[in-house]
């Protein structure tokens, strides 16, 4: 189950974090495309269903428009799939479609119809929240892909553009203690190159006019992403057209499976994560690399659903920590929502002190208004 997520990266950083190798083996960014209806994605530490969040999909869904720029597109979509036959307010459905159980995705019409049309996507997030039920309450946890740089290093290497950085190859093999500084060469060395290649092809100016961004491969930029890795969750999306003929609404559901042992002690369901960048053994076969799994899921015209569905399985490659119950209220958007929380070491914040002060005043006022207090005042 996935009932709340966090995604704090700005649009530019989202596409940078989704770098991949295209069919020619070149490193490339996806293209950011705004939602047709003008709905906005707002980075947040606490995102609830019905919000618009970044979703990765194949540019083949936009033939003649974006497929010539990049093989992939990132577009904000509404969380909670709206079936094409729905009538009325798309934000008021008779049943929840935030999550799609993998066991029924090919039998339930709501999900079967878009999947048969190849409308497969990857939902992007820093991580998601899940609540562990106890006898007295529910304790929230934040689940995410490991932030250890060593875990994502192989993925970064596979996404380096060998043609753009031919001269930098010797610097890619430094002493481990100097790895990070060496991965960030002096920008002044690239100024002449950036000045000559940053100009977009005039033929793409019409696409820029409608808010599309030129890919890194065209601009000549080739900066690696050294920030936190995004969690990539398999999803299915639909395009709903309002009866009044307005702009279409893109919406999605997160596909879930039975939880792996790493997750089952918190909840019995979990999203399908495609963020494993290591080849681990699995009872049904080896894990694929991130790019391979994502490519198989997105390339609907080349990879049949029967093959792509093999990526639909639980994963052990996750980390988690306990977080504060302030995340229970979706109106709380502060970084505190994802920060590690230890009930035994709770520090009183300014807001909690204010609340305690207010409660103490309330108790004092109540005691002053008691019958005994009134008698004392009369005497």
Short mmCIF file of C-alpha atoms in Angstrom, two decimals:
data_model
loop_
_atom_site.label_atom_id
_atom_site.label_comp_id
_atom_site.label_asym_id
_atom_site.label_seq_id
_atom_site.Cartn_x
_atom_site.Cartn_y
_atom_site.Cartn_z
CA UNK A 1 0.00 0.00 0.00
CA UNK A 2 1.15 3.55 -0.66
CA UNK A 3 -0.94 6.29 0.90
CA UNK A 4 1.46 9.21 1.16
CA UNK A 5 4.73 10.16 -0.55
CA UNK A 6 7.42 12.83 -0.46
CA UNK A 7 9.02 14.47 -3.49
CA UNK A 8 11.10 17.54 -2.74
CA UNK A 9 13.10 18.07 -5.94
CA UNK A 10 12.40 20.98 -8.26
CA UNK A 11 11.45 20.06 -11.87
CA UNK A 12 14.98 20.71 -13.17
CA UNK A 13 16.46 18.42 -10.53
CA UNK A 14 13.85 15.73 -11.15
CA UNK A 15 14.91 15.36 -14.78
CA UNK A 16 18.59 15.46 -13.79
CA UNK A 17 17.99 12.64 -11.30
CA UNK A 18 16.33 10.58 -14.06
CA UNK A 19 19.27 10.50 -16.45
CA UNK A 20 19.46 7.36 -18.57
CA UNK A 21 21.25 5.83 -21.53
CA UNK A 22 19.33 6.08 -24.78
CA UNK A 23 19.36 3.54 -27.61
CA UNK A 24 22.63 4.98 -28.93
CA UNK A 25 24.29 4.53 -25.54
CA UNK A 26 24.42 8.26 -24.89
CA UNK A 27 23.55 9.84 -21.57
CA UNK A 28 20.31 11.77 -21.81
CA UNK A 29 17.78 13.62 -19.66
CA UNK A 30 14.03 13.21 -19.95
CA UNK A 31 12.03 16.21 -21.16
CA UNK A 32 9.83 18.03 -18.65
CA UNK A 33 6.30 18.57 -19.94
CA UNK A 34 3.73 20.63 -18.05
CA UNK A 35 0.30 19.12 -17.38
CA UNK A 36 -2.13 19.96 -20.23
CA UNK A 37 -4.66 21.46 -17.84
CA UNK A 38 -2.10 23.69 -16.14
CA UNK A 39 -2.08 21.69 -12.90
CA UNK A 40 1.10 22.30 -10.95
CA UNK A 41 3.54 20.03 -9.18
CA UNK A 42 4.57 21.44 -5.80
CA UNK A 43 7.65 19.85 -4.17
CA UNK A 44 6.68 18.68 -0.70
CA UNK A 45 7.73 16.47 2.20
CA UNK A 46 4.15 15.23 2.57
CA UNK A 47 2.10 14.52 -0.57
CA UNK A 48 -1.41 13.11 -0.37
CA UNK A 49 -3.49 11.43 -3.11
CA UNK A 50 -5.20 13.77 -5.62
CA UNK A 51 -2.00 15.88 -5.79
CA UNK A 52 -0.01 16.21 -9.01
CA UNK A 53 3.40 14.54 -8.84
CA UNK A 54 6.19 13.83 -11.38
CA UNK A 55 5.67 10.73 -13.52
CA UNK A 56 8.10 9.24 -16.04
CA UNK A 57 6.76 7.87 -19.34
CA UNK A 58 7.89 7.12 -22.87
CA UNK A 59 7.99 10.02 -25.32
CA UNK A 60 6.27 7.72 -27.82
CA UNK A 61 3.04 8.82 -26.18
CA UNK A 62 3.75 12.17 -27.89
CA UNK A 63 4.70 11.15 -31.45
CA UNK A 64 6.05 13.98 -33.55
CA UNK A 65 6.13 16.30 -30.54
CA UNK A 66 8.69 15.09 -28.01
CA UNK A 67 10.08 11.79 -29.28
CA UNK A 68 12.64 13.66 -31.40
CA UNK A 69 14.03 15.42 -28.30
CA UNK A 70 14.31 12.60 -25.76
CA UNK A 71 13.15 9.02 -25.35
CA UNK A 72 11.49 9.82 -22.02
CA UNK A 73 9.21 12.49 -20.60
CA UNK A 74 8.50 13.64 -17.05
CA UNK A 75 5.02 15.07 -16.60
CA UNK A 76 2.95 15.95 -13.50
CA UNK A 77 -0.10 13.69 -13.16
CA UNK A 78 -2.90 13.42 -10.64
CA UNK A 79 -2.41 10.68 -8.08
CA UNK A 80 -5.55 8.56 -8.31
CA UNK A 81 -6.46 7.15 -11.73
CA UNK A 82 -9.62 8.52 -13.34
CA UNK A 83 -11.21 5.96 -15.72
CA UNK A 84 -12.01 7.23 -19.21
CA UNK A 85 -15.72 6.44 -18.71
CA UNK A 86 -16.02 8.48 -15.50
CA UNK A 87 -18.62 11.23 -15.55
CA UNK A 88 -18.65 14.18 -13.21
CA UNK A 89 -15.95 15.60 -10.97
CA UNK A 90 -12.66 13.71 -11.59
CA UNK A 91 -11.68 14.37 -7.98
CA UNK A 92 -14.77 12.57 -6.66
CA UNK A 93 -14.65 8.89 -7.56
CA UNK A 94 -16.85 6.14 -6.18
CA UNK A 95 -13.82 4.07 -5.20
CA UNK A 96 -10.14 4.69 -4.49
CA UNK A 97 -7.67 4.26 -7.34
CA UNK A 98 -4.52 5.48 -5.60
CA UNK A 99 -3.08 1.96 -5.71
CA UNK A 100 -3.50 -0.90 -8.16
CA UNK A 101 -3.00 -4.44 -6.88
CA UNK A 102 -0.74 -6.32 -9.30
CA UNK A 103 -2.83 -9.46 -8.89
CA UNK A 104 -5.87 -7.79 -10.44
CA UNK A 105 -4.38 -5.25 -12.84
CA UNK A 106 -5.15 -7.41 -15.89
CA UNK A 107 -8.68 -8.31 -14.82
CA UNK A 108 -10.10 -5.07 -13.42
CA UNK A 109 -11.35 -2.88 -16.24
CA UNK A 110 -10.09 0.32 -14.59
CA UNK A 111 -6.48 -0.81 -15.03
CA UNK A 112 -6.75 -3.40 -17.80
CA UNK A 113 -7.95 -0.85 -20.38
CA UNK A 114 -5.00 1.59 -20.01
CA UNK A 115 -2.46 -1.24 -19.69
CA UNK A 116 -3.66 -2.78 -22.94
CA UNK A 117 -3.08 0.63 -24.57
CA UNK A 118 0.51 0.63 -23.31
CA UNK A 119 -0.06 3.38 -20.75
CA UNK A 120 2.65 2.25 -18.35
CA UNK A 121 4.57 4.79 -16.29
CA UNK A 122 7.06 5.16 -13.44
CA UNK A 123 6.06 7.27 -10.44
CA UNK A 124 8.92 9.34 -9.00
CA UNK A 125 9.38 10.19 -5.32
CA UNK A 126 11.97 10.66 -2.59
CA UNK A 127 10.14 7.89 -0.75
CA UNK A 128 6.76 6.93 0.68
CA UNK A 129 5.16 6.67 4.11
CA UNK A 130 3.61 3.63 5.72
CA UNK A 131 1.98 3.16 9.10
CA UNK A 132 2.68 0.23 11.41
CA UNK A 133 -0.39 -0.62 13.45
CA UNK A 134 0.12 -1.26 17.14
CA UNK A 135 -2.34 -2.05 19.89
CA UNK A 136 -2.80 1.58 20.84
CA UNK A 137 -1.83 3.61 17.78
CA UNK A 138 -0.26 3.72 14.31
CA UNK A 139 3.42 4.63 13.97
CA UNK A 140 4.48 6.21 10.64
CA UNK A 141 7.68 5.21 8.84
CA UNK A 142 9.44 6.75 5.85
CA UNK A 143 10.65 4.21 3.26
CA UNK A 144 13.17 5.16 0.59
CA UNK A 145 16.01 3.96 -1.62
CA UNK A 146 19.40 3.76 0.17
CA UNK A 147 21.21 7.10 0.18
CA UNK A 148 24.65 5.50 0.48
CA UNK A 149 26.69 6.84 -2.50
CA UNK A 150 28.38 3.45 -2.89
CA UNK A 151 24.99 1.88 -3.63
CA UNK A 152 24.21 4.22 -6.50
CA UNK A 153 27.74 4.49 -7.90
CA UNK A 154 27.27 1.71 -10.50
CA UNK A 155 24.14 3.40 -11.81
CA UNK A 156 25.94 6.74 -12.15
CA UNK A 157 28.74 5.10 -14.10
CA UNK A 158 26.38 3.50 -16.60
CA UNK A 159 24.79 6.85 -17.32
CA UNK A 160 27.97 8.78 -18.15
CA UNK A 161 28.14 10.01 -21.74
CA UNK A 162 31.40 8.53 -23.08
CA UNK A 163 31.49 10.89 -26.06
CA UNK A 164 30.98 14.10 -24.09
CA UNK A 165 33.63 13.25 -21.49
CA UNK A 166 36.28 11.45 -23.48
CA UNK A 167 38.98 13.79 -22.19
CA UNK A 168 37.86 13.33 -18.59
CA UNK A 169 38.17 9.52 -18.46
CA UNK A 170 41.55 9.56 -16.65
CA UNK A 171 39.96 11.71 -13.93
CA UNK A 172 37.14 9.18 -13.45
CA UNK A 173 39.54 6.76 -11.72
CA UNK A 174 40.91 8.74 -8.77
CA UNK A 175 41.83 7.57 -5.32
CA UNK A 176 38.57 6.65 -3.49
CA UNK A 177 39.12 9.42 -0.96
CA UNK A 178 39.26 11.96 -3.78
CA UNK A 179 36.39 10.54 -5.83
CA UNK A 180 33.86 13.27 -5.13
CA UNK A 181 36.14 16.26 -5.85
CA UNK A 182 37.35 14.65 -9.08
CA UNK A 183 33.77 14.10 -10.31
CA UNK A 184 33.26 17.87 -10.31
CA UNK A 185 35.81 19.39 -12.73
CA UNK A 186 36.48 23.10 -12.80
CA UNK A 187 33.53 24.69 -14.67
CA UNK A 188 35.91 27.20 -16.26
CA UNK A 189 37.40 24.39 -18.34
CA UNK A 190 34.07 23.89 -20.05
CA UNK A 191 33.04 27.49 -20.67
CA UNK A 192 34.11 27.59 -24.33
CA UNK A 193 32.29 24.32 -25.00
CA UNK A 194 29.11 25.42 -23.22
CA UNK A 195 29.01 28.72 -25.07
CA UNK A 196 29.10 27.01 -28.42
CA UNK A 197 26.75 24.12 -27.66
CA UNK A 198 24.21 25.60 -25.27
CA UNK A 199 22.31 27.20 -28.14
CA UNK A 200 19.33 25.05 -29.12
CA UNK A 201 18.61 23.94 -32.63
CA UNK A 202 16.34 26.58 -34.27
CA UNK A 203 14.08 23.78 -35.44
CA UNK A 204 13.16 23.12 -31.81
CA UNK A 205 12.19 26.70 -30.99
CA UNK A 206 8.52 25.95 -31.57
CA UNK A 207 8.70 23.25 -28.91
CA UNK A 208 10.44 25.59 -26.51
CA UNK A 209 7.63 28.09 -27.06
CA UNK A 210 5.15 25.68 -25.50
CA UNK A 211 7.28 25.20 -22.42
CA UNK A 212 9.34 22.18 -23.45
CA UNK A 213 12.98 21.89 -22.44
CA UNK A 214 15.83 20.85 -24.69
CA UNK A 215 17.53 17.66 -23.55
CA UNK A 216 21.10 17.57 -22.30
CA UNK A 217 22.17 15.73 -25.41
CA UNK A 218 21.25 18.74 -27.54
CA UNK A 219 22.61 21.42 -25.18
CA UNK A 220 25.88 19.62 -24.57
CA UNK A 221 25.43 19.58 -20.77
CA UNK A 222 26.47 16.36 -19.10
CA UNK A 223 26.43 16.93 -15.37
CA UNK A 224 26.01 13.82 -13.26
CA UNK A 225 23.42 13.74 -10.51
CA UNK A 226 25.04 13.51 -7.07
CA UNK A 227 21.90 14.16 -5.03
CA UNK A 228 19.65 11.64 -3.35
CA UNK A 229 18.40 8.85 -5.63
CA UNK A 230 14.72 8.90 -6.49
CA UNK A 231 12.48 5.95 -5.75
CA UNK A 232 10.96 4.71 -9.01
CA UNK A 233 7.62 2.93 -8.63
CA UNK A 234 5.78 1.09 -11.41
CA UNK A 235 2.46 2.66 -12.31
CA UNK A 236 -0.37 2.77 -14.83
CA UNK A 237 -1.84 6.00 -16.18
CA UNK A 238 -5.00 7.10 -17.95
CA UNK A 239 -6.01 10.15 -20.00
CA UNK A 240 -9.48 11.39 -19.06
CA UNK A 241 -11.30 13.84 -21.33
CA UNK A 242 -13.91 16.08 -19.64
CA UNK A 243 -17.40 16.14 -21.19
CA UNK A 244 -17.18 19.91 -21.76
CA UNK A 245 -14.23 19.47 -24.11
CA UNK A 246 -11.61 21.01 -21.83
CA UNK A 247 -7.96 19.90 -21.62
CA UNK A 248 -7.37 16.22 -20.78
CA UNK A 249 -6.48 15.10 -17.27
CA UNK A 250 -3.59 12.68 -16.83
CA UNK A 251 -3.82 10.50 -13.72
CA UNK A 252 -2.11 7.38 -12.37
CA UNK A 253 -2.18 4.52 -9.88
CA UNK A 254 0.81 2.99 -8.08
CA UNK A 255 1.10 -0.77 -8.60
CA UNK A 256 1.50 -2.72 -5.35
CA UNK A 257 2.46 -6.29 -4.44
CA UNK A 258 2.76 -8.40 -1.30
CA UNK A 259 5.47 -6.88 0.86
CA UNK A 260 8.97 -8.34 1.00
CA UNK A 261 10.42 -9.45 4.36
CA UNK A 262 12.15 -6.08 4.62
CA UNK A 263 8.76 -4.37 4.60
CA UNK A 264 6.21 -6.93 5.80
CA UNK A 265 6.78 -6.21 9.50
CA UNK A 266 5.34 -2.73 8.88
CA UNK A 267 2.66 -3.45 6.28
CA UNK A 268 1.58 -6.42 4.15
CA UNK A 269 1.66 -4.44 0.87
CA UNK A 270 4.31 -2.31 -0.85
CA UNK A 271 4.81 -0.43 -4.15
CA UNK A 272 6.76 -2.07 -6.97
CA UNK A 273 10.17 -0.38 -6.84
CA UNK A 274 12.45 -0.30 -9.89
CA UNK A 275 15.33 1.43 -8.15
CA UNK A 276 17.61 -1.54 -7.53
CA UNK A 277 20.91 -0.84 -9.28
CA UNK A 278 22.56 -4.06 -8.16
CA UNK A 279 22.21 -7.50 -9.74
CA UNK A 280 20.90 -9.53 -6.82
CA UNK A 281 19.58 -13.05 -7.11
CA UNK A 282 15.85 -13.56 -6.86
CA UNK A 283 13.84 -16.82 -6.70
CA UNK A 284 12.31 -15.96 -10.08
CA UNK A 285 15.57 -14.80 -11.64
CA UNK A 286 18.16 -12.00 -11.34
CA UNK A 287 17.23 -8.42 -10.67
CA UNK A 288 17.76 -6.20 -13.70
CA UNK A 289 19.57 -2.90 -13.53
CA UNK A 290 17.48 0.21 -13.03
CA UNK A 291 17.65 1.34 -16.65
CA UNK A 292 16.74 -2.11 -17.96
CA UNK A 293 13.73 -2.48 -15.70
CA UNK A 294 12.50 1.04 -16.36
CA UNK A 295 13.05 0.69 -20.11
CA UNK A 296 11.12 -2.60 -20.26
CA UNK A 297 8.23 -1.08 -18.34
CA UNK A 298 8.08 2.14 -20.37
CA UNK A 299 8.73 0.86 -23.90
CA UNK A 300 5.20 -0.38 -24.58
CA UNK A 301 5.74 -0.59 -28.36
CA UNK A 302 8.80 -2.85 -28.04
CA UNK A 303 8.25 -4.82 -24.83
CA UNK A 304 4.94 -6.68 -24.44
CA UNK A 305 3.13 -6.41 -21.13
CA UNK A 306 3.75 -10.10 -20.42
CA UNK A 307 7.51 -9.49 -20.40
CA UNK A 308 7.39 -6.11 -18.67
CA UNK A 309 5.25 -7.61 -15.90
CA UNK A 310 8.23 -9.71 -14.82
CA UNK A 311 9.55 -6.58 -13.12
CA UNK A 312 6.43 -6.56 -10.94
CA UNK A 313 7.78 -8.06 -7.73
CA UNK A 314 8.73 -6.93 -4.21
CA UNK A 315 12.22 -5.67 -3.46
CA UNK A 316 14.55 -5.82 -0.47
CA UNK A 317 16.59 -2.81 -1.59
CA UNK A 318 14.96 -0.25 0.68
CA UNK A 319 15.71 1.62 3.87
CA UNK A 320 13.31 3.06 6.42
CA UNK A 321 13.13 4.97 9.66
CA UNK A 322 10.48 6.04 12.13
CA UNK A 323 9.07 9.56 11.66
CA UNK A 324 6.91 11.91 13.70
CA UNK A 325 3.12 11.60 13.68
CA UNK A 326 2.89 15.15 12.30
CA UNK A 327 2.91 13.47 8.88
CA UNK A 328 -0.55 12.11 9.69
CA UNK A 329 -1.95 15.51 8.74
CA UNK A 330 -1.33 16.12 5.03
CA UNK A 331 -1.33 19.88 5.65
CA UNK A 332 2.00 19.53 7.45
CA UNK A 333 4.65 19.93 4.74
CA UNK A 334 7.78 20.67 6.78
CA UNK A 335 11.06 18.69 6.51
CA UNK A 336 10.25 17.31 9.96
CA UNK A 337 7.85 14.91 8.21
CA UNK A 338 10.76 12.82 6.90
CA UNK A 339 13.31 13.33 9.66
CA UNK A 340 14.20 10.34 11.89
CA UNK A 341 12.12 10.29 15.04
CA UNK A 342 12.90 8.73 18.40
CA UNK A 343 10.00 8.83 20.91
CA UNK A 344 12.48 8.57 23.78
CA UNK A 345 14.35 11.67 22.69
CA UNK A 346 11.52 14.00 21.77
CA UNK A 347 12.55 17.62 21.97
CA UNK A 348 9.92 20.21 22.65
CA UNK A 349 9.57 22.49 19.67
CA UNK A 350 8.29 26.06 19.75
CA UNK A 351 4.88 24.87 18.57
CA UNK A 352 4.68 22.15 21.21
CA UNK A 353 5.69 24.63 23.94
CA UNK A 354 2.98 26.99 22.73
CA UNK A 355 0.44 24.18 22.83
CA UNK A 356 1.47 23.17 26.37
CA UNK A 357 1.23 26.80 27.46
CA UNK A 358 -2.25 27.05 25.99
CA UNK A 359 -3.34 23.82 27.68
CA UNK A 360 -1.98 24.94 31.04
CA UNK A 361 -3.89 28.21 30.76
CA UNK A 362 -7.00 26.25 29.95
CA UNK A 363 -6.58 24.11 33.05
CA UNK A 364 -6.03 27.18 35.22
CA UNK A 365 -9.11 28.84 33.80
CA UNK A 366 -11.16 25.72 34.39
CA UNK A 367 -10.03 25.47 38.00
CA UNK A 368 -10.90 29.13 38.64
CA UNK A 369 -14.43 28.56 37.37
CA UNK A 370 -15.06 25.53 39.58
CA UNK A 371 -17.83 25.71 42.28
CA UNK A 372 -15.27 25.64 45.11
CA UNK A 373 -13.35 28.52 43.59
CA UNK A 374 -16.53 30.57 43.22
CA UNK A 375 -17.40 29.99 46.90
CA UNK A 376 -13.95 31.22 47.95
CA UNK A 377 -14.42 34.35 45.85
CA UNK A 378 -17.81 35.05 47.48
CA UNK A 379 -16.35 34.61 50.95
#
